[in-house]
Coordinates of C-alpha atoms in Angstrom, one line a residue:
M8 CA 38.2 39.8 29.0
I9 CA 34.4 39.1 28.9
R10 CA 32.7 39.3 25.6
G11 CA 29.2 39.3 24.7
E12 CA 27.4 37.8 21.8
T13 CA 24.4 38.6 19.7
V14 CA 20.9 37.4 20.6
Y15 CA 17.7 38.0 19.0
V16 CA 14.8 39.5 20.7
S17 CA 11.0 39.0 19.7
L18 CA 8.9 41.2 21.9
L19 CA 5.3 40.0 22.7
T20 CA 2.5 42.0 21.1
T21 CA -1.1 41.6 21.2
G22 CA -2.8 39.9 18.6
E23 CA -6.6 39.3 17.5
A24 CA -9.0 38.1 20.0
D25 CA -9.4 34.2 19.9
R26 CA -12.9 32.7 19.8
L27 CA -13.2 33.3 23.7
G28 CA -12.5 37.0 23.6
N29 CA -8.7 36.5 24.9
P30 CA -6.0 38.1 22.9
E31 CA -3.8 35.7 21.1
R32 CA -0.1 35.9 21.7
T33 CA 1.9 37.0 18.9
Y34 CA 5.5 38.4 18.7
A35 CA 7.2 41.2 16.8
K36 CA 9.8 40.5 14.2
P37 CA 13.2 39.4 16.1
V38 CA 15.7 42.2 16.5
A39 CA 19.7 41.5 17.0
V40 CA 21.0 42.7 20.2
D41 CA 24.7 42.7 20.4
N42 CA 27.0 42.3 23.3
V43 CA 24.8 40.1 25.6
V44 CA 26.7 37.9 28.2
V45 CA 25.2 34.5 28.1
V46 CA 25.5 32.6 31.4
P47 CA 24.1 28.9 32.0
A48 CA 22.0 28.6 34.9
T49 CA 23.1 26.9 37.8
A50 CA 21.4 23.8 39.4
N51 CA 19.7 26.2 41.7
D52 CA 18.4 28.2 39.1
Q53 CA 17.0 25.1 37.2
S54 CA 15.3 23.6 40.3
V55 CA 12.8 26.3 40.7
Q56 CA 9.7 27.1 38.7
R57 CA 9.7 30.8 37.6
P58 CA 6.6 32.7 36.7
D59 CA 4.6 31.3 33.5
G60 CA 5.9 27.7 34.3
I61 CA 9.6 28.2 33.0
T62 CA 12.8 26.6 34.0
V63 CA 15.3 28.6 33.9
T64 CA 18.2 27.5 31.2
Y65 CA 20.5 30.8 31.0
T66 CA 20.9 34.2 32.7
L67 CA 21.4 36.8 29.8
H68 CA 23.2 40.0 31.0
F69 CA 21.8 42.8 28.5
P70 CA 24.2 45.7 27.9
R71 CA 23.9 49.3 29.4
G72 CA 21.4 51.2 27.7
Y73 CA 19.0 48.5 26.5
S74 CA 15.6 49.7 27.6
S75 CA 12.9 47.5 25.8
A76 CA 10.6 45.7 28.2
L77 CA 11.1 42.2 28.0
R78 CA 8.1 40.5 30.0
G79 CA 6.9 37.6 28.1
A80 CA 9.5 38.0 25.0
K81 CA 11.1 35.3 23.1
V82 CA 14.8 35.3 22.9
T83 CA 16.8 33.1 20.3
V84 CA 20.2 32.2 22.0
R85 CA 22.8 30.3 19.9
G86 CA 19.9 29.1 17.5
D87 CA 17.4 27.9 20.3
E88 CA 14.6 29.8 21.3
F89 CA 13.8 30.5 24.9
Y90 CA 11.2 32.7 26.9
V91 CA 11.8 35.5 29.3
S92 CA 10.9 34.6 33.1
G93 CA 9.1 37.5 34.7
S94 CA 9.6 41.1 34.1
P95 CA 13.5 42.0 34.2
A96 CA 14.5 45.3 35.4
P97 CA 18.1 46.8 34.8
Y98 CA 20.3 47.6 38.1
T99 CA 20.4 51.2 38.9
E100 CA 23.3 52.5 36.5
S101 CA 25.2 54.2 38.7
N102 CA 26.1 51.2 40.9
V103 CA 27.4 49.2 38.0
R104 CA 30.6 49.7 36.6
G105 CA 30.6 47.3 33.6
A106 CA 28.9 47.2 30.3
W107 CA 26.1 45.1 31.4
T108 CA 23.2 46.3 33.6
M109 CA 20.2 44.1 33.1
P110 CA 20.1 40.3 33.9
V111 CA 17.5 38.4 32.3
E112 CA 16.4 34.7 33.1
V113 CA 15.0 32.8 30.1
G114 CA 14.2 29.1 29.8
R115 CA 11.7 26.8 28.3
H116 CA 8.1 26.0 28.8
D117 CA 7.7 22.3 29.8
G118 CA 4.2 20.9 29.5

């Protein structure tokens, strides 16, 4: 039987403008999300640079009904902090039998 685990999601918020007028990246307080399946990335996933310079470390499968927009979010998995790659979207609910309907690639910024 597949069992998910708890991860902590900090959604991206817009902060004050810096001295050049660009909004600073700030994050909301982390929120626990239960029943997320954590899958290590394959060699193919790790060899491709994703948007925002992220190298994928995990694919997280979020449970049915999770609806927050995750673009730019930070996710803490097993005590380590990762960033969401791209703008994840859920599968069409009627096409999925299981409990997990949204794959989310996360990784670290290198450089």
